[in-house]
Amino acid sequence: VKTEGMGAKALKAVEDGDIKIVPERFNKIWYNWLGEIRDWCVSRQLWWGHRIPVWYVGETGESEYIVARNADDARKQAIEKGHAEDVVLRQEEDVLDTWFSSGLWPFATVGWPKNENDPNSDLARFYPGTCLETGYDILFFWVARMAMMGIELTGKSPFN
């Protein structure tokens, strides 16, 4: 996954005070990791986890694929690209790595993406949160990824 854009948004969230790291001395870890961020291999060959949201077009091969939130969206995109309505779509079998799945936790656990537009949903009620207490040793591995994913996919920092 290309992370430069997401990393810059998470970096800016701390710089602008949208997210406050306590104690402030750990801001340095945040700035060091996100200022020199590298692309992120998110694929794992495990039997459990969030499946990678890629659908391959056709019964075999992987040269043509669609990235979508769900199977219905993948089919809609395939039809828009000129494929027949009954085109075979196969979802990637690999799952997202642990840190990627953990990065989705603040909003996936309260109904995202299903309830994105429901003002009465748990997502609307509980996201974003106010406080996250964690150890400095996973500040980048988990917390920064929650910030990157939250800002990228919901437009909001997952906590402040």
mmCIF file of C-alpha atoms in Angstrom:
data_model
loop_
_atom_site.group_PDB
_atom_site.id
_atom_site.type_symbol
_atom_site.label_atom_id
_atom_site.label_comp_id
_atom_site.label_asym_id
_atom_site.label_seq_id
_atom_site.Cartn_x
_atom_site.Cartn_y
_atom_site.Cartn_z
ATOM 1 C CA VAL A 1 0.000 0.000 0.000
ATOM 2 C CA LYS A 2 1.321 3.424 -0.867
ATOM 3 C CA THR A 3 1.564 5.175 2.491
ATOM 4 C CA GLU A 4 3.085 8.555 1.767
ATOM 5 C CA GLY A 5 -0.260 10.377 1.509
ATOM 6 C CA MET A 6 -1.844 8.631 4.495
ATOM 7 C CA GLY A 7 1.299 9.141 6.548
ATOM 8 C CA ALA A 8 1.353 12.853 5.740
ATOM 9 C CA LYS A 9 -2.264 13.208 6.902
ATOM 10 C CA ALA A 10 -1.532 11.412 10.192
ATOM 11 C CA LEU A 11 1.595 13.536 10.680
ATOM 12 C CA LYS A 12 -0.429 16.701 10.071
ATOM 13 C CA ALA A 13 -3.101 15.543 12.563
ATOM 14 C CA VAL A 14 -0.497 15.681 15.357
ATOM 15 C CA GLU A 15 1.156 18.858 14.054
ATOM 16 C CA ASP A 16 -2.238 20.626 13.958
ATOM 17 C CA GLY A 17 -3.317 19.330 17.375
ATOM 18 C CA ASP A 18 -6.160 17.169 16.054
ATOM 19 C CA ILE A 19 -4.400 14.259 17.786
ATOM 20 C CA LYS A 20 -2.450 14.940 20.964
ATOM 21 C CA ILE A 21 0.235 12.498 22.091
ATOM 22 C CA VAL A 22 0.846 12.394 25.838
ATOM 23 C CA PRO A 23 3.560 12.746 26.964
ATOM 24 C CA GLU A 24 4.730 15.034 24.192
ATOM 25 C CA ARG A 25 8.227 13.512 24.097
ATOM 26 C CA PHE A 26 6.733 10.628 22.085
ATOM 27 C CA ASN A 27 5.873 13.049 19.276
ATOM 28 C CA LYS A 28 9.454 12.450 18.127
ATOM 29 C CA ILE A 29 8.685 8.767 17.473
ATOM 30 C CA TRP A 30 5.571 9.801 15.540
ATOM 31 C CA TYR A 31 7.495 12.327 13.429
ATOM 32 C CA ASN A 32 10.422 9.971 12.812
ATOM 33 C CA TRP A 33 8.264 7.089 11.595
ATOM 34 C CA LEU A 34 5.773 9.099 9.576
ATOM 35 C CA GLY A 35 8.336 11.533 8.200
ATOM 36 C CA GLU A 36 10.319 8.656 6.674
ATOM 37 C CA ILE A 37 7.403 6.311 5.963
ATOM 38 C CA ARG A 38 7.796 3.454 3.503
ATOM 39 C CA ASP A 39 5.242 1.513 1.541
ATOM 40 C CA TRP A 40 3.494 -1.228 3.444
ATOM 41 C CA CYS A 41 3.175 -4.891 2.450
ATOM 42 C CA VAL A 42 -0.210 -5.852 3.841
ATOM 43 C CA SER A 43 -0.682 -9.372 2.481
ATOM 44 C CA ARG A 44 -0.503 -12.455 4.655
ATOM 45 C CA GLN A 45 -1.248 -16.067 3.835
ATOM 46 C CA LEU A 46 -3.378 -16.755 6.905
ATOM 47 C CA TRP A 47 -6.753 -18.430 7.156
ATOM 48 C CA TRP A 48 -8.331 -15.689 9.276
ATOM 49 C CA GLY A 49 -8.570 -11.923 9.100
ATOM 50 C CA HIS A 50 -9.930 -9.188 6.847
ATOM 51 C CA ARG A 51 -9.707 -10.386 3.256
ATOM 52 C CA ILE A 52 -7.915 -8.072 0.857
ATOM 53 C CA PRO A 53 -10.629 -6.110 -1.027
ATOM 54 C CA VAL A 54 -9.482 -7.140 -4.499
ATOM 55 C CA TRP A 55 -11.594 -9.091 -6.982
ATOM 56 C CA TYR A 56 -9.998 -10.767 -9.999
ATOM 57 C CA VAL A 57 -11.969 -10.678 -13.237
ATOM 58 C CA GLY A 58 -12.516 -14.052 -14.896
ATOM 59 C CA GLU A 59 -12.231 -17.674 -13.832
ATOM 60 C CA THR A 60 -8.420 -17.716 -13.939
ATOM 61 C CA GLY A 61 -5.541 -15.300 -13.842
ATOM 62 C CA GLU A 62 -4.792 -12.162 -11.894
ATOM 63 C CA SER A 63 -3.913 -9.648 -14.607
ATOM 64 C CA GLU A 64 -7.218 -7.787 -14.388
ATOM 65 C CA TYR A 65 -8.522 -6.864 -10.966
ATOM 66 C CA ILE A 66 -10.897 -4.487 -9.231
ATOM 67 C CA VAL A 67 -10.447 -2.875 -5.821
ATOM 68 C CA ALA A 68 -13.807 -2.409 -4.105
ATOM 69 C CA ARG A 69 -15.424 -2.213 -0.683
ATOM 70 C CA ASN A 70 -17.629 -5.267 -1.301
ATOM 71 C CA ALA A 71 -18.703 -7.800 -3.947
ATOM 72 C CA ASP A 72 -21.633 -5.666 -5.136
ATOM 73 C CA ASP A 73 -19.353 -2.676 -5.705
ATOM 74 C CA ALA A 74 -16.826 -4.918 -7.494
ATOM 75 C CA ARG A 75 -19.554 -6.204 -9.841
ATOM 76 C CA LYS A 76 -20.782 -2.661 -10.499
ATOM 77 C CA GLN A 77 -17.234 -1.571 -11.401
ATOM 78 C CA ALA A 78 -16.753 -4.612 -13.667
ATOM 79 C CA ILE A 79 -19.960 -3.818 -15.554
ATOM 80 C CA GLU A 80 -18.896 -0.165 -15.894
ATOM 81 C CA LYS A 81 -15.636 -1.429 -17.446
ATOM 82 C CA GLY A 82 -17.658 -3.263 -20.101
ATOM 83 C CA HIS A 83 -17.905 -6.771 -18.645
ATOM 84 C CA ALA A 84 -21.128 -8.770 -18.763
ATOM 85 C CA GLU A 85 -23.381 -8.767 -15.700
ATOM 86 C CA ASP A 86 -22.588 -12.442 -15.070
ATOM 87 C CA VAL A 87 -18.794 -11.983 -15.210
ATOM 88 C CA VAL A 88 -16.931 -14.226 -12.795
ATOM 89 C CA LEU A 89 -15.307 -12.262 -9.975
ATOM 90 C CA ARG A 90 -12.997 -13.980 -7.478
ATOM 91 C CA GLN A 91 -11.985 -12.258 -4.279
ATOM 92 C CA GLU A 92 -8.317 -12.416 -3.284
ATOM 93 C CA GLU A 93 -7.871 -15.173 -0.717
ATOM 94 C CA ASP A 94 -5.030 -13.565 1.248
ATOM 95 C CA VAL A 95 -5.861 -11.470 4.270
ATOM 96 C CA LEU A 96 -4.550 -8.148 5.505
ATOM 97 C CA ASP A 97 -1.676 -8.253 7.963
ATOM 98 C CA THR A 98 -2.347 -7.901 11.682
ATOM 99 C CA TRP A 99 -1.342 -4.234 11.926
ATOM 100 C CA PHE A 100 -3.497 -3.327 8.940
ATOM 101 C CA SER A 101 -6.533 -5.070 10.427
ATOM 102 C CA SER A 102 -5.778 -3.481 13.795
ATOM 103 C CA GLY A 103 -5.639 -0.103 12.075
ATOM 104 C CA LEU A 104 -9.270 -0.593 11.023
ATOM 105 C CA TRP A 105 -10.367 -1.375 14.586
ATOM 106 C CA PRO A 106 -11.606 2.079 15.736
ATOM 107 C CA PHE A 107 -14.240 2.278 13.002
ATOM 108 C CA ALA A 108 -14.709 -1.305 11.757
ATOM 109 C CA THR A 109 -15.911 -2.371 15.220
ATOM 110 C CA VAL A 110 -18.733 0.193 15.149
ATOM 111 C CA GLY A 111 -20.198 -0.582 11.751
ATOM 112 C CA TRP A 112 -17.944 0.872 9.060
ATOM 113 C CA PRO A 113 -18.410 0.793 6.086
ATOM 114 C CA LYS A 114 -21.988 -0.498 6.274
ATOM 115 C CA ASN A 115 -23.293 2.361 8.422
ATOM 116 C CA GLU A 116 -21.336 5.291 6.968
ATOM 117 C CA ASN A 117 -24.417 7.353 6.180
ATOM 118 C CA ASP A 118 -26.625 6.393 9.134
ATOM 119 C CA PRO A 119 -26.742 9.234 11.703
ATOM 120 C CA ASN A 120 -28.222 6.836 14.301
ATOM 121 C CA SER A 121 -25.545 4.156 13.940
ATOM 122 C CA ASP A 122 -22.888 3.129 16.435
ATOM 123 C CA LEU A 123 -20.365 4.536 13.954
ATOM 124 C CA ALA A 124 -21.935 7.998 14.186
ATOM 125 C CA ARG A 125 -22.275 7.698 17.964
ATOM 126 C CA PHE A 126 -18.845 6.335 18.899
ATOM 127 C CA TYR A 127 -16.467 7.410 16.127
ATOM 128 C CA PRO A 128 -14.252 9.232 16.582
ATOM 129 C CA GLY A 129 -13.338 8.315 20.140
ATOM 130 C CA THR A 130 -11.787 10.712 22.596
ATOM 131 C CA CYS A 131 -8.867 8.848 24.131
ATOM 132 C CA LEU A 132 -6.620 5.905 23.375
ATOM 133 C CA GLU A 133 -4.292 4.594 26.059
ATOM 134 C CA THR A 134 -1.434 2.464 24.787
ATOM 135 C CA GLY A 135 2.261 1.799 25.109
ATOM 136 C CA TYR A 136 4.851 3.874 23.300
ATOM 137 C CA ASP A 137 6.315 0.681 21.812
ATOM 138 C CA ILE A 138 3.372 0.321 19.424
ATOM 139 C CA LEU A 139 2.906 4.012 18.726
ATOM 140 C CA PHE A 140 3.854 3.499 15.098
ATOM 141 C CA PHE A 141 2.850 -0.110 14.578
ATOM 142 C CA TRP A 142 -0.709 0.371 15.759
ATOM 143 C CA VAL A 143 -1.599 3.934 16.728
ATOM 144 C CA ALA A 144 -0.160 5.651 13.646
ATOM 145 C CA ARG A 145 -1.834 3.074 11.430
ATOM 146 C CA MET A 146 -5.178 3.654 13.144
ATOM 147 C CA ALA A 147 -4.708 7.371 12.470
ATOM 148 C CA MET A 148 -3.658 6.808 8.843
ATOM 149 C CA MET A 149 -6.540 4.435 8.114
ATOM 150 C CA GLY A 150 -9.121 6.456 10.037
ATOM 151 C CA ILE A 151 -8.291 9.730 8.353
ATOM 152 C CA GLU A 152 -8.020 8.118 4.915
ATOM 153 C CA LEU A 153 -11.217 6.049 5.066
ATOM 154 C CA THR A 154 -13.530 8.175 7.218
ATOM 155 C CA GLY A 155 -12.042 11.658 6.905
ATOM 156 C CA LYS A 156 -11.664 11.901 10.690
ATOM 157 C CA SER A 157 -8.918 11.144 13.181
ATOM 158 C CA PRO A 158 -9.983 8.095 15.213
ATOM 159 C CA PHE A 159 -9.325 9.814 18.559
ATOM 160 C CA ASN A 160 -7.895 13.055 19.851
#
